[in-house]
PDB file of C-alpha atoms and ligand atoms in Angstrom:
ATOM      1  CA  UNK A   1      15.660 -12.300  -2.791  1.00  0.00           C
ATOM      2  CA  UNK A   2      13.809 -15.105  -0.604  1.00  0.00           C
ATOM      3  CA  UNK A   3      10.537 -16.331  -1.345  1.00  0.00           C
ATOM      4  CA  UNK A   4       7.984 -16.419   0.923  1.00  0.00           C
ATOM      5  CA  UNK A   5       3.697 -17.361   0.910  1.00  0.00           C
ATOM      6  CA  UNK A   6       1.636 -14.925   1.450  1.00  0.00           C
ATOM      7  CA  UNK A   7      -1.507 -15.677   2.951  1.00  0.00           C
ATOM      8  CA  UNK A   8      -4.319 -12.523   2.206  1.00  0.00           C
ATOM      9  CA  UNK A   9      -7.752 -13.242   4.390  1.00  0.00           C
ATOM     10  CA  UNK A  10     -10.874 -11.525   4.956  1.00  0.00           C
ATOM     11  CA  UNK A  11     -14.542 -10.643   4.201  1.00  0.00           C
ATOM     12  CA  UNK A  12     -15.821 -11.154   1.067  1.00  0.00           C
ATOM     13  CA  UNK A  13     -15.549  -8.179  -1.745  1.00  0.00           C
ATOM     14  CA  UNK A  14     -13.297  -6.120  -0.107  1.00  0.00           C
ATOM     15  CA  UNK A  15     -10.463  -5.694  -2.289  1.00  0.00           C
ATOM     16  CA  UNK A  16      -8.480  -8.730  -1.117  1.00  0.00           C
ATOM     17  CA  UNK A  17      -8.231 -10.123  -4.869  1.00  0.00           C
ATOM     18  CA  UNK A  18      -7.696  -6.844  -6.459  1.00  0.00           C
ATOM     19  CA  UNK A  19      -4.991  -6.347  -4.148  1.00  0.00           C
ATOM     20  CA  UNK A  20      -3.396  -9.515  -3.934  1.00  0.00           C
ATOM     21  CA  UNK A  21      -3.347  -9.576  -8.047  1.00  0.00           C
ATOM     22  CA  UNK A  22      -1.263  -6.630  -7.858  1.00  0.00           C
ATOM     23  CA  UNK A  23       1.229  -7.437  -5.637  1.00  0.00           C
ATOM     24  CA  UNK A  24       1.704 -10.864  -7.234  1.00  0.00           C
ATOM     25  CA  UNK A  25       2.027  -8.836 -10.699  1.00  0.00           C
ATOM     26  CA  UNK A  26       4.518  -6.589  -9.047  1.00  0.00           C
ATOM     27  CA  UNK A  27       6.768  -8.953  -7.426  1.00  0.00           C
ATOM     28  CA  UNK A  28       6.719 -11.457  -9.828  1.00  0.00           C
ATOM     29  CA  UNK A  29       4.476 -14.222  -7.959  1.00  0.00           C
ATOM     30  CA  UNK A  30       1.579 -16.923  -8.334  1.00  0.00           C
ATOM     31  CA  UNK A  31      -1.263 -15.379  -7.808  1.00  0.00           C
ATOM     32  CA  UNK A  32      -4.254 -18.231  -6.187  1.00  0.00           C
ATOM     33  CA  UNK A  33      -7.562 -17.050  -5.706  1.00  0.00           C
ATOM     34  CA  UNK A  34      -9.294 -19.638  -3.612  1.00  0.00           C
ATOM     35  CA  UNK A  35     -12.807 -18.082  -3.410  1.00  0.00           C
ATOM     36  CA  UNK A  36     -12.576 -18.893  -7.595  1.00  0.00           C
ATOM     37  CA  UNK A  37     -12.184 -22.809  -6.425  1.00  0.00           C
ATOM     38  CA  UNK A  38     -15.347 -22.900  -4.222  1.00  0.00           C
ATOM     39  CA  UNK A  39     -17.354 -20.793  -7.062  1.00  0.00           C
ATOM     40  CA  UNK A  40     -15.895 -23.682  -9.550  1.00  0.00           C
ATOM     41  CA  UNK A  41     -17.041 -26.245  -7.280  1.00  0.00           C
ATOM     42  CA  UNK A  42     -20.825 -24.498  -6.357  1.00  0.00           C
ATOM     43  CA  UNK A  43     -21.374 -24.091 -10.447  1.00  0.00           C
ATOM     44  CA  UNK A  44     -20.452 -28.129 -10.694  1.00  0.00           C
ATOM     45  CA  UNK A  45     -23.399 -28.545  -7.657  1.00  0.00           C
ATOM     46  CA  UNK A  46     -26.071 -26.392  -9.534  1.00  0.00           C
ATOM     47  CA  UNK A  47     -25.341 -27.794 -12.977  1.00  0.00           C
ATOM     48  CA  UNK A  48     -25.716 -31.288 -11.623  1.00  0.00           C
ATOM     49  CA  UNK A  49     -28.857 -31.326  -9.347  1.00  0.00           C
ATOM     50  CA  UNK A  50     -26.463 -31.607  -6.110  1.00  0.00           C
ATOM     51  CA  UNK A  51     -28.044 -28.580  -3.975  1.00  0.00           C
ATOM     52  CA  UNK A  52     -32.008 -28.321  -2.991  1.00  0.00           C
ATOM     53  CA  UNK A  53     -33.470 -26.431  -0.628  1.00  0.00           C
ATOM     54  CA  UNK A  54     -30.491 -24.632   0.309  1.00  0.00           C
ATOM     55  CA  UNK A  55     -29.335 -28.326   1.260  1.00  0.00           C
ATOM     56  CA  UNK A  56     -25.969 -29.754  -0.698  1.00  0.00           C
ATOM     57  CA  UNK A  57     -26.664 -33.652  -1.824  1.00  0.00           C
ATOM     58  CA  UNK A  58     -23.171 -34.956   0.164  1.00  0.00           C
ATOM     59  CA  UNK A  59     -23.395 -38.386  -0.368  1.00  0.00           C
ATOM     60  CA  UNK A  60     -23.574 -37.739  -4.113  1.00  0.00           C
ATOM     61  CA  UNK A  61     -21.442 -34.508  -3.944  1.00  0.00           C
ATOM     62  CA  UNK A  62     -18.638 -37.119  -1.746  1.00  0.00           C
ATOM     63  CA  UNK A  63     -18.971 -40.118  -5.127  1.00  0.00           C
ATOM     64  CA  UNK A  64     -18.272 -37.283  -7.550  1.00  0.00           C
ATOM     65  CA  UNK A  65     -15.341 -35.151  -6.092  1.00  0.00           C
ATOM     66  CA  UNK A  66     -12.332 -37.182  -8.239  1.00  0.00           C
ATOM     67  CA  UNK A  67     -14.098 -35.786 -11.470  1.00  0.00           C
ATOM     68  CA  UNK A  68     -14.451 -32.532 -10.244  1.00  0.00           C
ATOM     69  CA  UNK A  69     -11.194 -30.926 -12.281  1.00  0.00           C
ATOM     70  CA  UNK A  70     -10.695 -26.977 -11.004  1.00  0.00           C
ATOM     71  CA  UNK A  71      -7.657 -25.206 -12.905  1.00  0.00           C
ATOM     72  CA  UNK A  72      -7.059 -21.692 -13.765  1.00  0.00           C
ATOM     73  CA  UNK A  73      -5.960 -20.567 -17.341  1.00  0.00           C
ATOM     74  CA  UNK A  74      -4.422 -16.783 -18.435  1.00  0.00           C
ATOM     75  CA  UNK A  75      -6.488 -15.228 -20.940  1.00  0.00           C
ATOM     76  CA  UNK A  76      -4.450 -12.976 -23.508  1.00  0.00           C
ATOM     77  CA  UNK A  77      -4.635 -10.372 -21.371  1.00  0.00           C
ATOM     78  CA  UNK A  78      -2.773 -11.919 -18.473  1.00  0.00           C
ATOM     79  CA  UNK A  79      -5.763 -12.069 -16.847  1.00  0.00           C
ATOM     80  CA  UNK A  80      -6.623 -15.235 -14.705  1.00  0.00           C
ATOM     81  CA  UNK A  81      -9.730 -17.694 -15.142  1.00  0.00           C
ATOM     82  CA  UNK A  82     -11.305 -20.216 -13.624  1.00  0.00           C
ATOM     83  CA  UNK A  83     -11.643 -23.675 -15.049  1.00  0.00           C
ATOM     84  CA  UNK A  84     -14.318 -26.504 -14.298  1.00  0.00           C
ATOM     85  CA  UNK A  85     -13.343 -29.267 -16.086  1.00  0.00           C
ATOM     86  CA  UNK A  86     -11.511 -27.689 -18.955  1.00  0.00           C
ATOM     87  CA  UNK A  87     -14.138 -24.998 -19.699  1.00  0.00           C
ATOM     88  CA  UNK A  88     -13.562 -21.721 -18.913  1.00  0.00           C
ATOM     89  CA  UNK A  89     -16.667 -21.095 -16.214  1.00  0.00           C
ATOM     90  CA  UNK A  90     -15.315 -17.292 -15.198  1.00  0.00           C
ATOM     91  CA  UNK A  91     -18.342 -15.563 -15.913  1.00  0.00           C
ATOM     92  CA  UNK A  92     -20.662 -17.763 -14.781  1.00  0.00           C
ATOM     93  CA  UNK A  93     -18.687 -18.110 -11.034  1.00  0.00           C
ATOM     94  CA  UNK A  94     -19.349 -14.921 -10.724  1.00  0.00           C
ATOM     95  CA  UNK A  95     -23.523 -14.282 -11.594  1.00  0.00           C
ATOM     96  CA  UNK A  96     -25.794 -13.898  -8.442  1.00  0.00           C
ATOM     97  CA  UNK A  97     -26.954 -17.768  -8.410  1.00  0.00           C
ATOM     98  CA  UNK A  98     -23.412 -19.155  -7.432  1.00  0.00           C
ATOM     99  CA  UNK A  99     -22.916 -16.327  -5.268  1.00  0.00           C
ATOM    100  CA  UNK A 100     -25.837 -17.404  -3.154  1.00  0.00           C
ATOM    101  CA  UNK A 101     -24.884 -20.890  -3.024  1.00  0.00           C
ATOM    102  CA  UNK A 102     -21.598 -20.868  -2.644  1.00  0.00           C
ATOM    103  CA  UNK A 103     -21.254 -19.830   1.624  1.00  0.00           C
ATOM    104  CA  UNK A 104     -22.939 -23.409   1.769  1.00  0.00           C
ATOM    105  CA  UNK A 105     -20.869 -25.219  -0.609  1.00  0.00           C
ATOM    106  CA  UNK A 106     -17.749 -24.107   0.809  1.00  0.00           C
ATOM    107  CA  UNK A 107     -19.145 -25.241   3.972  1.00  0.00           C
ATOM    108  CA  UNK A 108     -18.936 -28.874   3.401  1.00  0.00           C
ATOM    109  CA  UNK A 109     -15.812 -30.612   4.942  1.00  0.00           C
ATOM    110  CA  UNK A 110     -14.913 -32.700   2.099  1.00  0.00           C
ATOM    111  CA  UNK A 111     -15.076 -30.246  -0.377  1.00  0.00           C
ATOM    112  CA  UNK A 112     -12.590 -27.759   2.146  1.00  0.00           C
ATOM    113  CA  UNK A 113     -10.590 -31.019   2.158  1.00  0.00           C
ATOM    114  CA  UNK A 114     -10.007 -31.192  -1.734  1.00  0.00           C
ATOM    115  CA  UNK A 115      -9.487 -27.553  -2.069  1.00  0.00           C
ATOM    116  CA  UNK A 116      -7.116 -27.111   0.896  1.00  0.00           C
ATOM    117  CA  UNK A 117      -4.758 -29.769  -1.046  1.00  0.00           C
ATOM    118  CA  UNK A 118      -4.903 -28.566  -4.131  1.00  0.00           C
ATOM    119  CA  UNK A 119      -4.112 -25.103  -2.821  1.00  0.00           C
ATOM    120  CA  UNK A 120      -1.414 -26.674  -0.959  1.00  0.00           C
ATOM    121  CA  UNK A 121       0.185 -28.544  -4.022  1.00  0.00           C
ATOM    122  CA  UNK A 122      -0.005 -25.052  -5.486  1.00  0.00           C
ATOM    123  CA  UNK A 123       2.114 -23.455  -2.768  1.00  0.00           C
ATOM    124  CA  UNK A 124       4.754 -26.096  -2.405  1.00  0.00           C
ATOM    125  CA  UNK A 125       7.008 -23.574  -3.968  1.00  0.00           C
ATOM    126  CA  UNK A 126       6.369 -20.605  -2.454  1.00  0.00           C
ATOM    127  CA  UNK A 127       6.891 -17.313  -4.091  1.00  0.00           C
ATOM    128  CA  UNK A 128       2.490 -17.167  -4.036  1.00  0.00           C
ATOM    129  CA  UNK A 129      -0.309 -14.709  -3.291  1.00  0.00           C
ATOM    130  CA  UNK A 130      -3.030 -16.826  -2.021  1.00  0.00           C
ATOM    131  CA  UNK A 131      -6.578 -15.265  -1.168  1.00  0.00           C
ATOM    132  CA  UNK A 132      -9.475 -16.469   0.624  1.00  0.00           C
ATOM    133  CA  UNK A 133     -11.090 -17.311   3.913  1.00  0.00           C
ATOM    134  CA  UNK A 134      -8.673 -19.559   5.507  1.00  0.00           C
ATOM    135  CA  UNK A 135      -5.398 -19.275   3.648  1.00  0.00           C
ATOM    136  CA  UNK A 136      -3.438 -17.960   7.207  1.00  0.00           C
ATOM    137  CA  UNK A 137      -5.561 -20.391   9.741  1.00  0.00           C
ATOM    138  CA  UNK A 138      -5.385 -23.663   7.819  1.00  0.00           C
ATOM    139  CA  UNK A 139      -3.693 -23.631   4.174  1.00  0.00           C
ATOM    140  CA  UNK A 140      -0.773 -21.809   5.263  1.00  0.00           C
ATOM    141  CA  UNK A 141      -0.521 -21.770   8.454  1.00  0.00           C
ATOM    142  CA  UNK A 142       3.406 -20.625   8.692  1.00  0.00           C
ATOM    143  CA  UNK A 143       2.548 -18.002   5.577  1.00  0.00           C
ATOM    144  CA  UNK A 144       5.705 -15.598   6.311  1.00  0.00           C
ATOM    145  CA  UNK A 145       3.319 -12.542   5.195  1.00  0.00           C
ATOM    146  CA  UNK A 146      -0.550 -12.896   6.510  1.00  0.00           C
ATOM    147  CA  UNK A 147      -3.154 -10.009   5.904  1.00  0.00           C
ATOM    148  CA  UNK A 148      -6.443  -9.991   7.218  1.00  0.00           C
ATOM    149  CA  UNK A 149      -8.566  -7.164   5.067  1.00  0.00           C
ATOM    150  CA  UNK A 150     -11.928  -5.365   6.337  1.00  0.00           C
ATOM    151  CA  UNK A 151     -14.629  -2.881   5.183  1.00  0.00           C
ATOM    152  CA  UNK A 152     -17.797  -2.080   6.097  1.00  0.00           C
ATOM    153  CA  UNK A 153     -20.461  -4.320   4.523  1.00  0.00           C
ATOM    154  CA  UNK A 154     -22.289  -0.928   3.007  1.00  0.00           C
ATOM    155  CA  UNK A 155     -18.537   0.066   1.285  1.00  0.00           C
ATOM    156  CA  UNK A 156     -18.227  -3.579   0.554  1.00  0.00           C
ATOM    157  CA  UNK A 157     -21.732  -3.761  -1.212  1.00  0.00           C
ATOM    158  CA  UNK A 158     -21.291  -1.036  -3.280  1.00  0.00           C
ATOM    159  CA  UNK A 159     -17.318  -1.939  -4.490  1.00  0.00           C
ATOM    160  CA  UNK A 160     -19.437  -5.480  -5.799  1.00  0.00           C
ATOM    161  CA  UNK A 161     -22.356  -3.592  -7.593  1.00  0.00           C
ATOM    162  CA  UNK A 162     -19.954  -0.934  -9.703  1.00  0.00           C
ATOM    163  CA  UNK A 163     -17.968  -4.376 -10.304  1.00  0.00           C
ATOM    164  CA  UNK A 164     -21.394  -6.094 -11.947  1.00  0.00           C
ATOM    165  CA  UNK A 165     -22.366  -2.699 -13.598  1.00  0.00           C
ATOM    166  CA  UNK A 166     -18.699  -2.324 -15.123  1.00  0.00           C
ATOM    167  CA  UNK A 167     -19.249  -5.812 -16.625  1.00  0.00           C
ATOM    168  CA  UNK A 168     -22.872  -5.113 -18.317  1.00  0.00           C
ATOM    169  CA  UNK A 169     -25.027  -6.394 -15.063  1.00  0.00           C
ATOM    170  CA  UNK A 170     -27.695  -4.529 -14.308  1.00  0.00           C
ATOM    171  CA  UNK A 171     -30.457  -6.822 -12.895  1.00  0.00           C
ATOM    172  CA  UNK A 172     -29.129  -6.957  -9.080  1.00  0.00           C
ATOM    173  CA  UNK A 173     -29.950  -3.656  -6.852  1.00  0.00           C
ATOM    174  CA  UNK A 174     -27.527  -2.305  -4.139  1.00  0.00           C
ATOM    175  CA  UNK A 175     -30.071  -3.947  -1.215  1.00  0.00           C
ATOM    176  CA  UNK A 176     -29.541  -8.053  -3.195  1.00  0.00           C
ATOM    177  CA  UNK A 177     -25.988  -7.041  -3.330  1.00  0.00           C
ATOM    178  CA  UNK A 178     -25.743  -5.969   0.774  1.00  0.00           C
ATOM    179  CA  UNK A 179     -28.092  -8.434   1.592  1.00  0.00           C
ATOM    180  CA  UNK A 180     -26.091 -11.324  -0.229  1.00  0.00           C
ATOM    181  CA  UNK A 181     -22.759  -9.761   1.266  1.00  0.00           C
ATOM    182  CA  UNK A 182     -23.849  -9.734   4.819  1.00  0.00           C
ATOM    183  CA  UNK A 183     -25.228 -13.075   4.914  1.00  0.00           C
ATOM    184  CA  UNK A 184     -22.227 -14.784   3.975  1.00  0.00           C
ATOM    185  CA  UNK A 185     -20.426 -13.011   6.515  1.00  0.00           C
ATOM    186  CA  UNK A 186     -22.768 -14.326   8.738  1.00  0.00           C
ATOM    187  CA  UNK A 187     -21.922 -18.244   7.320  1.00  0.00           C
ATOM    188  CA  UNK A 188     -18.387 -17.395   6.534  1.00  0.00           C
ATOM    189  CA  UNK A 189     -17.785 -16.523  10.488  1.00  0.00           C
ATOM    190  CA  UNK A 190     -19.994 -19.195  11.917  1.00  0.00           C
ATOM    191  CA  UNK A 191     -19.914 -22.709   9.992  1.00  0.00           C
ATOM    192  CA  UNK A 192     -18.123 -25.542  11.980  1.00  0.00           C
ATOM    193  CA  UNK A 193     -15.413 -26.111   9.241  1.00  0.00           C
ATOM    194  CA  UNK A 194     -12.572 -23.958   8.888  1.00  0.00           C
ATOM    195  CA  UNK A 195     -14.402 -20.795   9.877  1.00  0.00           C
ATOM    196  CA  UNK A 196     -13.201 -16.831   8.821  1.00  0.00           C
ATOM    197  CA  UNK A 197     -11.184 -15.875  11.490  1.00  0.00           C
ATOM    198  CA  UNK A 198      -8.293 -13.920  11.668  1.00  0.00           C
ATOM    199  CA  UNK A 199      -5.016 -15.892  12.484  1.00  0.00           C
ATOM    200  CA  UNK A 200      -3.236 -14.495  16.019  1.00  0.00           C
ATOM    201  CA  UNK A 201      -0.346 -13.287  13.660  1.00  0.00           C
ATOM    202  CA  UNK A 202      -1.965 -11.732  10.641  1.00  0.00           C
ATOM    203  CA  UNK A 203      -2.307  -8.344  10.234  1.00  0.00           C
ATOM    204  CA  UNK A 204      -5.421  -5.959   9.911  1.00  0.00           C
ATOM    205  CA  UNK A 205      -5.700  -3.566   6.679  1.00  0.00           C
ATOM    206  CA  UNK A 206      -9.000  -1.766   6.918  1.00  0.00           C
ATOM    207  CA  UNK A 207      -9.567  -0.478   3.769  1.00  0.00           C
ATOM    208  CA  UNK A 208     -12.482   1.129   3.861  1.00  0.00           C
ATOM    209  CA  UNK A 209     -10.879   4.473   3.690  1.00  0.00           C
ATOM    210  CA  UNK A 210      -8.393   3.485   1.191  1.00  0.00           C
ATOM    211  CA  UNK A 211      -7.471   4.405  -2.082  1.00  0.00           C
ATOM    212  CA  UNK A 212      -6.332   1.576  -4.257  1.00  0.00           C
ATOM    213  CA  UNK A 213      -2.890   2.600  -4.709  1.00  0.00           C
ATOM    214  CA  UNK A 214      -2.667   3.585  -0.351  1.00  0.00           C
ATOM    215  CA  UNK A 215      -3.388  -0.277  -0.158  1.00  0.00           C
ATOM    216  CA  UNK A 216      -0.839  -1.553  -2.550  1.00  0.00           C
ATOM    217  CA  UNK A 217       1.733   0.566  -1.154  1.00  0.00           C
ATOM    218  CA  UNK A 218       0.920  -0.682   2.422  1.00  0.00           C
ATOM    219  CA  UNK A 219       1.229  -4.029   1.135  1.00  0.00           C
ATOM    220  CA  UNK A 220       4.217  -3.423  -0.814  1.00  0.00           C
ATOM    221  CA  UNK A 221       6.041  -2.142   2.170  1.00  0.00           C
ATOM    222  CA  UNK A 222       5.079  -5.176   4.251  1.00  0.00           C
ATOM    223  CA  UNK A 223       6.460  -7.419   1.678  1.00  0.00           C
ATOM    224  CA  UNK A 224       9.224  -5.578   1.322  1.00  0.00           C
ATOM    225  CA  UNK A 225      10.653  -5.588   5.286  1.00  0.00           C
ATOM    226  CA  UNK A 226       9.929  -9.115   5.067  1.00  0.00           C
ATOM    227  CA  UNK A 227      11.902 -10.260   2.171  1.00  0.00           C
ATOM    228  CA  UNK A 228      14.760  -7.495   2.173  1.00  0.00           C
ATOM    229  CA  UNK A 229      16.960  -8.780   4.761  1.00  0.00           C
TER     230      UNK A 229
HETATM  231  O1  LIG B   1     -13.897 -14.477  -2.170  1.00  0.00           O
HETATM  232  P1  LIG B   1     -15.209 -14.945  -2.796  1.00  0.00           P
HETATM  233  O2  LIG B   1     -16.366 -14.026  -2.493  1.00  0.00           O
HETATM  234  O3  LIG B   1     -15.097 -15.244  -4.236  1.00  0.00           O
HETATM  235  O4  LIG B   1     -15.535 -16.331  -2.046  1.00  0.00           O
HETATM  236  C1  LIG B   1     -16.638 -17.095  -2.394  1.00  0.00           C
HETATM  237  C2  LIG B   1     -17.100 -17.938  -1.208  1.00  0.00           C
HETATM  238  O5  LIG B   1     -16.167 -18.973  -0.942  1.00  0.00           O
HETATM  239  C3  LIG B   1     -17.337 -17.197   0.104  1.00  0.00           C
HETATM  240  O6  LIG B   1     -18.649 -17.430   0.539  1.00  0.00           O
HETATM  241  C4  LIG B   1     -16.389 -17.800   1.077  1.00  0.00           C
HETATM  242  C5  LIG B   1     -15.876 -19.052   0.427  1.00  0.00           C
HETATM  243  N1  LIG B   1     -14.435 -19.219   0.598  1.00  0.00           N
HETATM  244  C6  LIG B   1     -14.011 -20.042   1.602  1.00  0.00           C
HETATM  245  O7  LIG B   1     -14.825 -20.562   2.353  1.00  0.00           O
HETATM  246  N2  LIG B   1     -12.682 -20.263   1.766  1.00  0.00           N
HETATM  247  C7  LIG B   1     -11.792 -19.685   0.983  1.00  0.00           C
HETATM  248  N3  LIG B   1     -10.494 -19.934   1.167  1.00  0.00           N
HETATM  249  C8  LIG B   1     -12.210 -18.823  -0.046  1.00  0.00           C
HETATM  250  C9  LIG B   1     -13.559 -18.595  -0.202  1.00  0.00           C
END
């Protein structure tokens, strides 16, 4: 069977990862999942004084980038983690303080430049799930499957907090959670680098309706007419 990229856009926390994850699992791919990178990248920022005032340090940010190792590892579980310089970081990439930094990490040109490569490198040989922001605009470009996902920020707020309370969190509310959620929309669609957007040839999946499984059957059957020939 051919391989192709598949490129999976789209607002953050609305299933894109859950869904991509699957479908890699299922077909046998690479799953990538970008937003992971920039979280990597933020938690390097915070831990070393780069970001004040909402304001990242780029001059210093720019000297440090070649130490700045981001891998994933499988856990025994087959479950995929995020790496910052050999150390597992998965848990922390995911607490409410790199969550509000990251929208203005990821905006920085030289840190979409490093990321964009290395998810390049990582797609030389197709047969990958990517997800992220602008896996269908700029990483992949000629992606042979592209999916731009959408929910409502409400649905998308509440899919995040039953994510944190499923994992032990219970300090964040529902309104942090929307109001985090809807302001890095806002950032996501309007920074000058490599903005969300969905590519001319992607298609939409609106999943705020959907089950789960209605979702990985939709994408299963778009894989599927464009790899069975
Ligand atoms: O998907 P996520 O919520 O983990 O993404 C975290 C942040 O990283 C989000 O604010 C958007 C940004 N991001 C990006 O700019 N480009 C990507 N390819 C992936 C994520």
């Amino acid at each position: 069977m051919k391989k192709i990229t598949i490129a999976v856009d789209g607002f953050s926390s609305c299933g894109k990862s859950t869904m991509s994850k699957e479908l890699a699992k299922r077909v046998g791919y690479v799953y990538v999942d970008t937003g992971a990178m920039y979280r990597g990248v933020t938690l390097y920022c915070l831990r070393n004084g780069l970001i004040s005032d909402d304001k990242v340090d780029e001059q210093r940010l720019g000297e440090q980038i070649d130490e700045i190792s981001i891998t994933f590892g499988i856990d025994e579980n087959g479950a995929q983690y995020l790496m910052l310089n050999g150390e597992n970081v998965e848990k922390e990439i995911r607490g409410m303080e790199v969550s509000g930094k990251v929208s203005i990490v990821a905006a920085v040109p030289l840190v979409r430049e490093a990321m964009v490569e290395l998810q390049r490198k990582m797609g030389d040989d197709k047969g990958i799930v990517m997800d992220g922001r602008d896996i269908g605009t700029t990483v992949f470009p000629d992606a042979e499957l592209k999916i731009f996902v959408t929910a409502s920020p409400q649905i998308r707020a509440q899919r995040r907090l039953d994510e944190m309370r499923s994992k032990g969190n219970f300090d964040v509310t529902f309104e942090d959670i929307l109001f985090n959620v809807e302001e890095r929309d806002r950032i996501d669609q309007t920074r000058a680098v490599s903005p969300l957007r969905k590519a001319d040839d992607a298609l939409v999946l609106d999943n705020s309706e959907m089950t789960i499984d209605e979702q990985n059957e939709w994408l299963m059957a778009e894989f599927k007419k464009r790899t069975e020939l």
